[in-house]
XYZ file of C-alpha atoms in Angstrom:
657
model
C 57.788 32.383 -16.828
C 58.087 30.437 -20.090
C 54.572 29.004 -19.541
C 53.167 32.516 -19.036
C 54.828 33.694 -22.240
C 53.526 30.681 -24.179
C 49.981 31.316 -22.876
C 50.191 34.959 -23.943
C 51.352 33.921 -27.418
C 48.466 31.492 -27.769
C 45.976 34.167 -26.785
C 47.469 36.557 -29.330
C 47.067 33.941 -32.061
C 43.352 33.397 -31.415
C 40.895 35.062 -33.838
C 39.728 38.421 -32.596
C 35.973 38.922 -32.217
C 34.719 42.481 -31.730
C 32.383 41.252 -29.022
C 32.032 44.726 -27.532
C 30.879 46.195 -30.853
C 27.352 47.593 -30.680
C 25.282 48.728 -33.627
C 24.061 51.616 -31.528
C 22.627 53.990 -34.145
C 21.006 53.829 -37.561
C 24.335 53.944 -39.427
C 26.189 51.652 -37.006
C 27.128 54.527 -34.743
C 26.459 58.250 -34.937
C 29.005 58.718 -37.729
C 26.812 56.909 -40.269
C 29.529 54.703 -41.779
C 27.450 51.495 -41.962
C 30.623 49.507 -41.289
C 30.887 46.485 -39.006
C 34.415 45.731 -37.673
C 33.768 41.998 -37.898
C 35.744 39.538 -40.008
C 34.396 36.035 -39.384
C 32.596 36.108 -42.742
C 35.065 36.605 -45.589
C 35.156 36.335 -49.385
C 36.415 32.776 -48.941
C 33.502 31.493 -46.844
C 30.614 33.855 -47.613
C 29.056 31.298 -49.956
C 28.460 29.094 -46.890
C 26.038 31.581 -45.322
C 22.684 30.141 -44.302
C 19.553 31.409 -42.601
C 20.164 31.398 -38.841
C 16.699 32.587 -37.848
C 13.623 34.381 -39.209
C 11.241 36.630 -37.301
C 7.885 37.874 -38.536
C 6.327 41.035 -37.143
C 2.754 40.441 -38.344
C 2.665 44.122 -39.343
C 1.269 44.411 -42.875
C -0.600 47.687 -42.508
C -3.881 46.248 -41.296
C -6.426 49.045 -40.858
C -4.370 51.749 -42.598
C -6.027 53.160 -45.712
C -2.708 53.963 -47.433
C -0.999 50.621 -46.734
C -1.550 49.332 -50.270
C 0.299 52.204 -51.944
C 2.550 53.639 -49.213
C 3.663 50.966 -46.723
C 7.363 50.088 -46.578
C 9.736 48.206 -44.263
C 12.922 50.294 -44.446
C 14.247 49.582 -40.980
C 17.806 48.843 -39.866
C 17.864 47.225 -36.384
C 20.130 48.255 -33.511
C 22.210 45.753 -31.511
C 22.666 46.584 -27.822
C 23.931 44.097 -25.254
C 22.666 41.017 -27.083
C 19.289 42.510 -28.052
C 18.075 43.721 -31.444
C 15.701 46.688 -31.483
C 13.690 47.803 -34.525
C 10.476 49.552 -35.506
C 7.717 49.249 -38.065
C 5.883 51.989 -39.910
C 2.773 51.062 -37.953
C 4.329 52.210 -34.672
C 5.421 48.875 -33.214
C 8.821 48.364 -31.563
C 10.293 44.876 -31.236
C 13.154 43.635 -29.051
C 14.640 40.277 -30.079
C 17.275 37.947 -28.701
C 20.098 38.585 -31.162
C 21.361 34.996 -31.237
C 18.015 33.231 -31.551
C 15.662 35.799 -33.053
C 13.047 35.241 -30.349
C 10.947 38.109 -29.051
C 11.820 39.662 -25.703
C 9.193 42.383 -25.701
C 7.108 44.540 -27.997
C 5.690 48.042 -27.667
C 2.752 49.546 -29.539
C 2.536 53.338 -29.961
C -1.086 52.944 -31.159
C -0.561 55.087 -34.240
C -3.685 56.820 -35.531
C -4.858 54.663 -38.444
C -7.400 57.177 -39.697
C -4.978 59.625 -41.335
C -4.031 59.717 -45.003
C -0.281 59.406 -44.491
C 1.971 60.701 -47.254
C 4.653 58.204 -46.155
C 4.321 54.942 -44.260
C 7.784 54.073 -43.099
C 10.078 53.978 -40.094
C 13.804 53.545 -40.682
C 14.606 52.664 -37.115
C 14.951 53.672 -33.493
C 17.675 55.348 -31.430
C 19.396 54.316 -28.210
C 20.451 56.344 -25.180
C 22.400 55.144 -22.143
C 22.807 57.161 -18.953
C 26.311 58.387 -18.260
C 28.475 56.134 -16.098
C 28.178 58.323 -13.017
C 24.436 58.777 -13.310
C 23.851 55.084 -14.008
C 25.981 54.053 -11.031
C 24.101 56.432 -8.757
C 20.753 55.097 -9.919
C 21.818 51.452 -9.901
C 22.470 49.120 -12.815
C 18.843 48.033 -13.010
C 17.317 51.504 -12.692
C 14.173 52.061 -14.732
C 14.927 53.760 -18.051
C 18.680 53.978 -17.478
C 18.785 52.768 -21.075
C 16.149 54.144 -23.441
C 14.823 53.476 -26.917
C 13.859 56.810 -28.476
C 11.763 56.885 -31.633
C 9.314 58.946 -33.647
C 6.077 57.876 -35.296
C 4.308 58.681 -38.530
C 1.622 60.506 -36.531
C 4.336 62.852 -35.183
C 4.968 61.726 -31.621
C 8.312 61.179 -29.893
C 8.603 58.282 -27.434
C 11.101 57.130 -24.829
C 10.739 53.561 -23.575
C 12.793 51.400 -21.251
C 15.196 49.295 -23.320
C 15.062 46.490 -20.775
C 11.287 46.142 -20.501
C 9.585 48.025 -23.347
C 7.625 50.110 -20.831
C 7.115 53.851 -21.201
C 9.576 56.141 -19.412
C 7.143 58.081 -17.238
C 9.560 60.996 -16.717
C 9.698 61.725 -20.460
C 7.054 64.196 -21.626
C 3.595 62.976 -20.684
C 3.689 59.278 -19.864
C 6.655 58.655 -22.120
C 5.681 60.697 -25.176
C 5.900 64.190 -26.643
C 3.556 65.541 -29.331
C 5.653 66.941 -32.184
C 2.901 68.567 -34.232
C 2.712 71.626 -31.960
C 4.538 74.776 -33.014
C 5.104 73.720 -36.631
C 2.102 75.455 -38.269
C 0.248 72.168 -38.710
C -1.947 72.090 -41.821
C -4.685 69.536 -42.513
C -4.086 67.300 -39.493
C -6.245 64.539 -40.962
C -3.875 64.122 -43.899
C -0.970 62.917 -41.807
C 1.482 64.958 -43.866
C 3.657 65.934 -40.885
C 5.529 62.837 -39.730
C 8.746 61.394 -38.327
C 10.193 58.626 -40.492
C 13.898 58.555 -39.531
C 15.364 57.914 -36.069
C 16.427 60.874 -33.906
C 20.128 61.634 -33.527
C 21.404 61.179 -29.971
C 24.188 63.533 -28.822
C 24.878 63.212 -25.119
C 21.526 63.774 -23.429
C 19.946 65.500 -26.449
C 17.705 63.865 -29.054
C 17.726 65.865 -32.308
C 14.567 65.332 -34.347
C 13.580 66.319 -37.882
C 10.386 65.661 -39.813
C 8.932 64.301 -43.022
C 6.490 66.702 -44.701
C 4.228 66.136 -47.694
C 5.755 69.125 -49.438
C 3.889 69.517 -52.742
C 0.554 70.524 -51.252
C 1.330 74.229 -51.321
C 3.513 77.095 -50.187
C 2.319 77.716 -46.636
C 2.623 74.199 -45.227
C 4.357 73.005 -42.076
C 7.663 74.469 -40.951
C 10.670 72.223 -41.421
C 12.131 72.975 -37.996
C 14.745 70.737 -36.413
C 14.413 70.423 -32.644
C 16.518 69.273 -29.727
C 14.839 67.479 -26.799
C 16.180 66.456 -23.416
C 16.257 62.645 -23.510
C 15.579 62.435 -19.776
C 12.591 64.800 -19.518
C 11.302 65.294 -23.052
C 11.635 69.062 -22.684
C 12.288 70.976 -25.889
C 15.699 72.635 -25.590
C 15.926 74.467 -28.905
C 14.641 74.609 -32.453
C 16.246 75.673 -35.720
C 14.311 76.709 -38.828
C 16.124 76.247 -42.174
C 14.080 79.100 -43.689
C 14.973 82.518 -42.189
C 11.791 84.080 -40.778
C 13.129 87.408 -39.557
C 15.970 89.750 -40.437
C 17.747 88.838 -37.199
C 19.273 85.614 -35.958
C 18.708 84.385 -32.355
C 21.978 86.111 -31.377
C 20.536 89.458 -32.464
C 22.908 89.806 -35.433
C 21.553 90.462 -38.914
C 20.746 87.277 -40.823
C 22.737 87.395 -44.106
C 20.304 85.002 -45.793
C 17.183 87.032 -45.105
C 17.852 89.759 -47.655
C 17.053 87.557 -50.651
C 13.579 86.640 -49.407
C 10.692 89.074 -49.122
C 9.324 89.241 -45.587
C 5.869 87.929 -46.416
C 7.247 85.107 -48.550
C 9.643 84.133 -45.768
C 6.637 84.013 -43.485
C 4.667 81.549 -45.573
C 7.323 79.345 -47.243
C 7.188 75.891 -45.684
C 9.135 72.637 -45.519
C 12.914 72.615 -46.188
C 12.521 69.878 -43.614
C 15.209 67.398 -42.605
C 13.659 63.957 -43.063
C 16.718 61.765 -43.673
C 18.860 60.383 -40.819
C 21.388 62.755 -39.222
C 25.044 62.121 -38.330
C 26.800 62.946 -35.068
C 30.291 64.011 -34.049
C 29.992 63.053 -30.397
C 33.409 64.394 -29.398
C 32.645 67.883 -30.704
C 28.954 67.810 -29.832
C 27.913 68.462 -33.440
C 24.980 67.154 -35.457
C 25.111 67.035 -39.276
C 21.727 67.676 -40.870
C 20.713 67.092 -44.511
C 17.793 69.373 -45.378
C 15.053 69.034 -47.985
C 13.507 71.377 -50.512
C 11.349 74.382 -49.726
C 7.677 74.067 -50.632
C 6.505 73.323 -53.191
C 9.190 71.306 -54.967
C 8.573 72.073 -58.637
C 7.696 75.792 -58.728
C 9.673 78.395 -56.810
C 8.228 81.663 -58.044
C 6.743 82.329 -54.598
C 10.097 81.684 -52.850
C 12.658 83.789 -54.770
C 16.364 83.453 -54.135
C 18.448 80.426 -53.257
C 16.143 79.343 -50.359
C 18.835 78.947 -47.710
C 19.067 76.587 -45.862
C 16.967 74.245 -47.949
C 18.757 71.473 -49.912
C 21.834 71.840 -47.751
C 24.184 70.119 -45.374
C 23.995 72.060 -42.126
C 25.975 71.563 -38.920
C 24.485 72.610 -35.579
C 25.757 72.476 -32.017
C 23.612 69.782 -30.461
C 23.440 71.347 -26.994
C 22.035 74.674 -28.196
C 21.005 74.449 -31.863
C 23.647 77.068 -32.714
C 24.498 77.199 -36.425
C 28.137 76.146 -36.986
C 28.444 75.926 -40.780
C 26.427 74.976 -43.835
C 26.784 74.345 -47.558
C 23.860 74.512 -49.958
C 24.004 71.709 -52.529
C 21.078 72.792 -54.741
C 20.066 76.430 -55.219
C 16.361 77.257 -55.568
C 15.381 73.605 -55.985
C 12.840 72.900 -58.759
C 13.416 69.133 -58.993
C 12.744 67.638 -55.531
C 16.500 67.146 -55.166
C 16.361 67.269 -51.378
C 19.393 66.016 -49.473
C 18.092 62.535 -48.810
C 21.134 60.558 -47.597
C 22.617 60.455 -44.123
C 25.921 62.365 -43.932
C 28.942 60.122 -43.252
C 31.813 61.142 -40.974
C 35.031 59.505 -42.154
C 38.812 59.914 -41.952
C 40.313 60.212 -45.432
C 43.969 59.680 -46.307
C 44.885 62.730 -48.420
C 48.394 63.793 -49.351
C 49.997 61.885 -46.500
C 47.675 63.055 -43.742
C 44.293 62.169 -42.262
C 41.407 64.499 -43.007
C 38.362 64.381 -40.746
C 35.643 64.726 -43.364
C 31.908 64.549 -43.894
C 30.667 62.883 -47.087
C 27.267 63.819 -48.501
C 25.705 61.729 -51.269
C 22.887 63.285 -53.280
C 19.975 62.459 -55.547
C 21.938 64.054 -58.388
C 24.542 61.300 -58.053
C 27.069 63.897 -56.895
C 29.411 63.376 -53.939
C 30.292 66.390 -51.830
C 33.101 66.070 -49.272
C 33.914 68.722 -46.655
C 36.235 69.072 -43.708
C 33.847 68.175 -40.925
C 34.904 70.937 -38.537
C 35.084 73.858 -40.966
C 33.012 72.997 -44.037
C 35.952 73.628 -46.384
C 35.574 71.382 -49.474
C 38.045 68.489 -49.571
C 37.380 68.124 -53.300
C 36.749 71.393 -55.184
C 33.218 72.573 -55.995
C 32.436 74.929 -58.866
C 29.325 76.813 -59.891
C 28.251 76.011 -63.457
C 25.586 77.579 -65.644
C 22.366 75.553 -65.934
C 19.287 75.719 -68.231
C 17.152 78.846 -67.762
C 14.044 78.151 -69.910
C 11.249 78.430 -67.333
C 7.513 79.059 -67.042
C 6.144 82.531 -66.361
C 6.777 83.640 -62.802
C 9.805 81.419 -62.194
C 13.296 82.793 -61.530
C 15.778 79.901 -61.438
C 19.290 80.034 -60.087
C 21.681 80.791 -62.972
C 24.202 78.271 -61.620
C 24.350 75.111 -59.553
C 27.216 73.582 -57.525
C 29.145 70.722 -59.134
C 31.561 68.510 -57.255
C 34.893 67.707 -58.923
C 34.404 64.058 -57.959
C 32.963 61.939 -60.790
C 29.146 61.712 -60.720
C 27.706 58.270 -59.983
C 24.847 58.558 -62.503
C 24.483 60.229 -65.891
C 23.692 63.946 -66.145
C 23.172 63.822 -69.916
C 19.990 64.851 -71.682
C 17.731 62.016 -72.840
C 17.530 61.944 -76.662
C 15.252 60.058 -79.047
C 18.104 57.746 -80.006
C 18.384 56.760 -76.317
C 14.924 55.178 -76.450
C 14.899 51.577 -75.275
C 12.231 48.912 -74.947
C 11.630 45.231 -74.379
C 10.269 45.045 -77.954
C 10.514 47.179 -81.111
C 6.991 48.413 -80.434
C 7.947 49.317 -76.892
C 11.040 51.182 -78.038
C 9.116 53.153 -80.674
C 6.579 54.229 -78.062
C 9.437 55.483 -75.868
C 10.937 57.366 -78.791
C 7.637 59.182 -79.322
C 7.409 60.061 -75.627
C 10.942 61.453 -75.538
C 10.360 63.526 -78.685
C 7.364 65.237 -77.080
C 9.200 66.204 -73.873
C 11.711 68.851 -72.906
C 15.185 67.473 -72.143
C 18.307 69.594 -71.602
C 20.154 67.401 -69.110
C 20.378 67.754 -65.342
C 18.668 70.844 -63.857
C 16.238 71.240 -66.780
C 13.393 73.285 -65.220
C 9.841 71.850 -65.093
C 7.614 72.946 -67.954
C 4.038 72.951 -69.252
C 5.234 70.750 -72.102
C 6.575 68.112 -69.733
C 10.229 67.825 -68.703
C 12.439 64.747 -68.485
C 14.201 64.788 -65.141
C 17.436 62.791 -65.077
C 18.561 61.917 -62.489
C 14.983 61.506 -61.299
C 13.632 62.806 -58.003
C 14.081 59.339 -56.485
C 17.383 58.723 -58.254
C 21.053 58.903 -57.458
C 21.516 58.127 -53.767
C 18.531 58.188 -51.456
C 17.789 57.502 -47.780
C 19.714 54.174 -47.788
C 22.919 56.257 -47.903
C 26.396 54.831 -48.496
C 28.863 52.716 -46.542
C 32.541 53.246 -45.742
C 35.429 50.808 -45.734
C 38.100 52.570 -43.623
C 40.898 50.141 -44.474
C 40.466 50.422 -48.254
C 39.336 54.061 -48.164
C 36.343 53.107 -50.291
C 32.946 54.771 -50.283
C 30.320 52.240 -51.395
C 27.061 53.599 -52.816
C 24.075 52.088 -54.550
C 22.528 54.461 -57.068
C 19.453 54.533 -59.272
C 19.345 55.980 -62.804
C 15.690 56.086 -63.853
C 14.355 59.176 -65.685
C 11.101 60.762 -64.570
C 8.643 63.164 -66.208
C 7.407 66.321 -64.471
C 4.648 68.476 -65.976
C 3.301 71.760 -64.622
C -0.456 72.348 -65.003
C -2.068 75.808 -65.123
C -4.260 76.109 -62.044
C -7.520 76.390 -64.010
C -6.821 73.127 -65.893
C -6.019 70.902 -62.908
C -9.531 69.549 -62.417
C -10.010 68.673 -66.060
C -6.670 66.866 -66.323
C -7.189 64.979 -63.081
C -10.667 63.812 -64.119
C -9.772 63.068 -67.732
C -8.602 59.499 -67.131
C -5.623 60.114 -69.419
C -3.028 60.075 -66.658
C -3.397 56.749 -64.921
C -0.393 56.119 -62.693
C 0.615 59.787 -62.506
C 1.015 61.479 -59.125
C -0.814 64.825 -58.963
C -0.068 67.658 -56.514
C -1.955 70.903 -55.912
C 0.958 73.281 -55.194
C -1.614 75.656 -53.682
C -0.496 79.276 -53.551
C 1.232 79.093 -56.935
C -0.105 79.463 -60.503
C 0.622 75.804 -61.280
C -0.289 72.351 -60.077
C 1.934 69.409 -60.988
C 1.882 65.809 -62.163
C 4.820 63.411 -62.338
C 5.587 59.820 -63.243
C 8.263 57.422 -64.442
C 9.387 57.830 -68.068
C 8.384 54.306 -69.023
C 7.236 52.213 -71.950
C 3.754 50.697 -72.396
C 5.169 47.508 -70.828
C 6.271 49.408 -67.728
C 10.059 49.376 -68.244
C 12.100 52.605 -68.092
C 12.567 54.211 -71.500
C 16.373 54.163 -71.331
C 18.591 51.097 -71.467
C 19.678 49.363 -68.264
C 21.466 49.318 -65.920
C 18.920 51.318 -63.914
C 20.782 50.569 -60.729
C 24.458 50.208 -59.871
C 26.749 49.527 -56.942
C 29.741 51.875 -57.077
C 32.989 52.049 -55.100
C 34.713 55.426 -54.915
C 38.341 55.686 -53.840
C 38.250 58.853 -51.739
C 41.988 58.781 -51.111
C 42.517 59.469 -54.816
C 39.153 60.911 -55.864
C 38.247 58.323 -58.469
C 35.806 55.485 -59.089
C 37.446 52.172 -58.155
C 34.750 49.950 -59.662
C 31.074 49.876 -60.543
C 28.739 46.949 -61.137
C 25.107 46.551 -62.221
C 23.037 45.854 -59.112
C 20.170 43.386 -59.253
C 18.195 41.900 -62.120
C 14.782 42.316 -63.699
C 13.478 39.178 -61.958
C 10.284 39.753 -59.929
C 9.392 42.747 -62.142
C 9.616 41.379 -65.699
C 8.188 38.201 -67.202
C 10.508 35.167 -67.309
C 12.242 35.643 -70.698
C 13.512 39.049 -69.511
C 14.857 38.083 -66.069
C 18.469 38.411 -67.184
C 18.562 42.217 -67.533
C 21.183 43.594 -65.153
C 20.874 46.718 -63.031
C 17.530 47.135 -61.250
C 15.888 50.131 -59.562
C 16.704 50.066 -55.867
C 15.903 51.592 -52.493
C 18.030 50.780 -49.463
C 21.709 50.901 -48.669
C 24.930 48.900 -48.344
C 26.869 47.487 -45.391
C 30.636 46.982 -45.313
C 32.508 44.639 -42.988
C 36.118 44.241 -41.899
C 35.995 40.842 -43.596
C 36.190 42.615 -46.963
C 32.537 42.282 -47.962
C 29.680 44.526 -49.030
C 26.159 43.286 -48.249
C 23.113 44.859 -49.892
C 19.470 44.112 -50.649
C 17.678 47.215 -52.017
C 16.855 45.904 -55.510
C 13.440 45.140 -56.967
C 14.373 41.465 -57.197
C 14.091 39.672 -53.861
C 17.737 38.996 -53.012
C 20.359 39.825 -50.443
C 23.789 39.920 -52.084
C 27.434 39.962 -51.008
C 30.210 41.581 -53.049
C 33.974 41.566 -52.686
C 34.801 45.070 -51.452
C 38.131 45.187 -53.270
C 36.945 44.052 -56.699
C 33.162 44.459 -56.753
C 32.672 40.806 -57.738
C 29.361 39.320 -56.649
C 30.199 36.334 -54.414
C 26.863 35.222 -52.942
C 23.154 35.882 -53.002
C 20.191 34.543 -51.062
C 16.601 34.491 -52.233
C 14.276 36.362 -49.860
C 10.518 35.980 -49.328
C 9.916 39.718 -49.887
C 11.643 42.831 -51.163
C 14.609 43.970 -49.058
C 14.216 47.747 -49.384
C 16.238 48.341 -46.237
C 19.883 48.590 -45.214
C 21.430 45.490 -43.599
C 23.529 45.455 -40.440
C 25.926 42.997 -38.833
C 26.877 42.031 -35.290
C 28.452 39.266 -33.222
C 26.536 37.163 -30.693
C 27.799 34.040 -28.975
C 30.999 34.065 -31.017
C 29.093 34.041 -34.311
C 28.767 36.854 -36.853
C 25.278 37.588 -38.149
C 24.053 39.689 -41.082
C 20.458 40.892 -40.693
C 18.085 42.357 -43.270
C 14.466 43.523 -43.086
C 12.445 42.081 -45.969
C 9.010 43.628 -46.143
C 8.791 45.222 -49.564
C 8.176 48.761 -50.745
C 4.758 49.816 -52.003
C 5.991 52.590 -54.301
C 8.577 50.301 -55.911
C 5.970 47.563 -56.206
C 8.121 44.871 -54.613
C 6.869 41.737 -52.861
C 5.261 42.547 -49.515
C 6.124 40.838 -46.265
C 6.992 41.258 -42.593
C 10.305 39.419 -42.268
C 13.515 40.090 -40.364
C 16.068 37.492 -41.450
C 19.492 36.708 -39.979
C 22.230 34.908 -41.902
C 25.334 33.284 -40.415
C 27.918 30.647 -41.187
C 26.979 27.104 -40.100
C 27.702 26.663 -36.397
C 30.198 23.882 -37.193
C 32.385 26.417 -38.964
């Protein structure tokens, strides 16, 4: 008896490894917390991390015309039963041995290389496992009892056997479903209707959104969200964020239809959901962040608030039934689409647990709602915003503001804010700022040129945040880089485009409106942003008390500036953070080629590793063979201009430790 008790005590004293933990969805699990309950790596030993293995995909955009200016490697792998699964923008899926980094199989979707894709990215794949009863009936080794489900940039949905990488023949036609049907496809050759984020899996339903090149015009593709049967590929339902008729599917009057003229409701496109979704598996709910209605920067042809664009919307995954929604930007004129994955968390508030959904935004605002009802956990108020607009525009008089502190500045950019690497550089920025319209956040686009701060890629983007449940900390990387947006009268578009005066500007037609558009970074002649750094930060928000716990500049100017200016702190970034139970935050994201680790409690940077390419992705962590690994995709980001590559790199403590 005493021996049995002693043995039990010894077992209890051994370190606990969460060996059963699977990184089964883009955000770790369907909740989107990006938290690994692993504690082998701690603040005390993180500086011992070393490269455990490196894998190269060989995928550098060969044969794709847009690879040079659009290709990215934004993927976060999954970890299922000792195997890592991840995708590339070029339509390849790789399965690797998680402990050794060796390839088990690969699958090629044979993406059409001839299209002019507006985006070239894939943030990952999804995983589905047959229910216990069904799997037992079919046998443990049944074909496609476990499936990898993913979408491609040429708008196809695939299901492949997770064990072999072979197509699941019972899904659609030979393992694939064409997604470009029923969405009012425009200009097929452009490749402007795509899937760039992994589907959300809820039971046996795969919920799929889309990425749409949304500044081409008014009557572009429909931003419908669809539910598909994972076993057969059959479409079960679809939900359109833009009301098309005066009645809802139930037959009841649609309360949102009254503010949109019938013909305009017919042609308004986009409002698509391109970012990753979150899932409440127990309640069968899917949380969907939606984008802006088309086009982004002129809304005269889509009057009203444009529900349910720029919103957080909750649907019942089995039927597509609308449960609740909150619009976060009314009548968007700034490309402030809801770009981050919602996060389902339990918050300690006033002595009780609140099941909440956290939504980060490009505006640097944090909105928190009760996940079941949509009631704000932290108050939201409508505030008056600038109203000076071009002819034909009718902006919303107010916008919603969260009572939580914003993570980036909302202030107007003034001449005295001008910054530069040299006096000459600074003076050039001062002249630019003086010539532009700047009234702070929500300043409408203008013919004069408007400074947009936060910029349309700023605040929080697709990398989303991470959650530390023990410390009740929301960790978010944010970008504060002002942009310039200028509307162009339709009859002057050709002359401006051909003038040669706007090198580096992005032009868009905005067909169906009186104005085209051009936009760019507000930068100096030397290419640096015209406001002082930091241009990127890592921020911890204490959601138990509604305050910022700490914030730190993230990254340096290395790899973007010449050597004497490497020491500038706070770099532009794209990607997201990872938290671990060991008390660490891991993040790449920055324009310098590093993976970093921070102390979750204090924000102190404890470790960094030089990478062979830009890490514009979100890391993940898992345990294999009793060893904790941290994995990051390092392949660069064309639009950020970071170092290109094709690397997946795993870090771990030395095996002796």
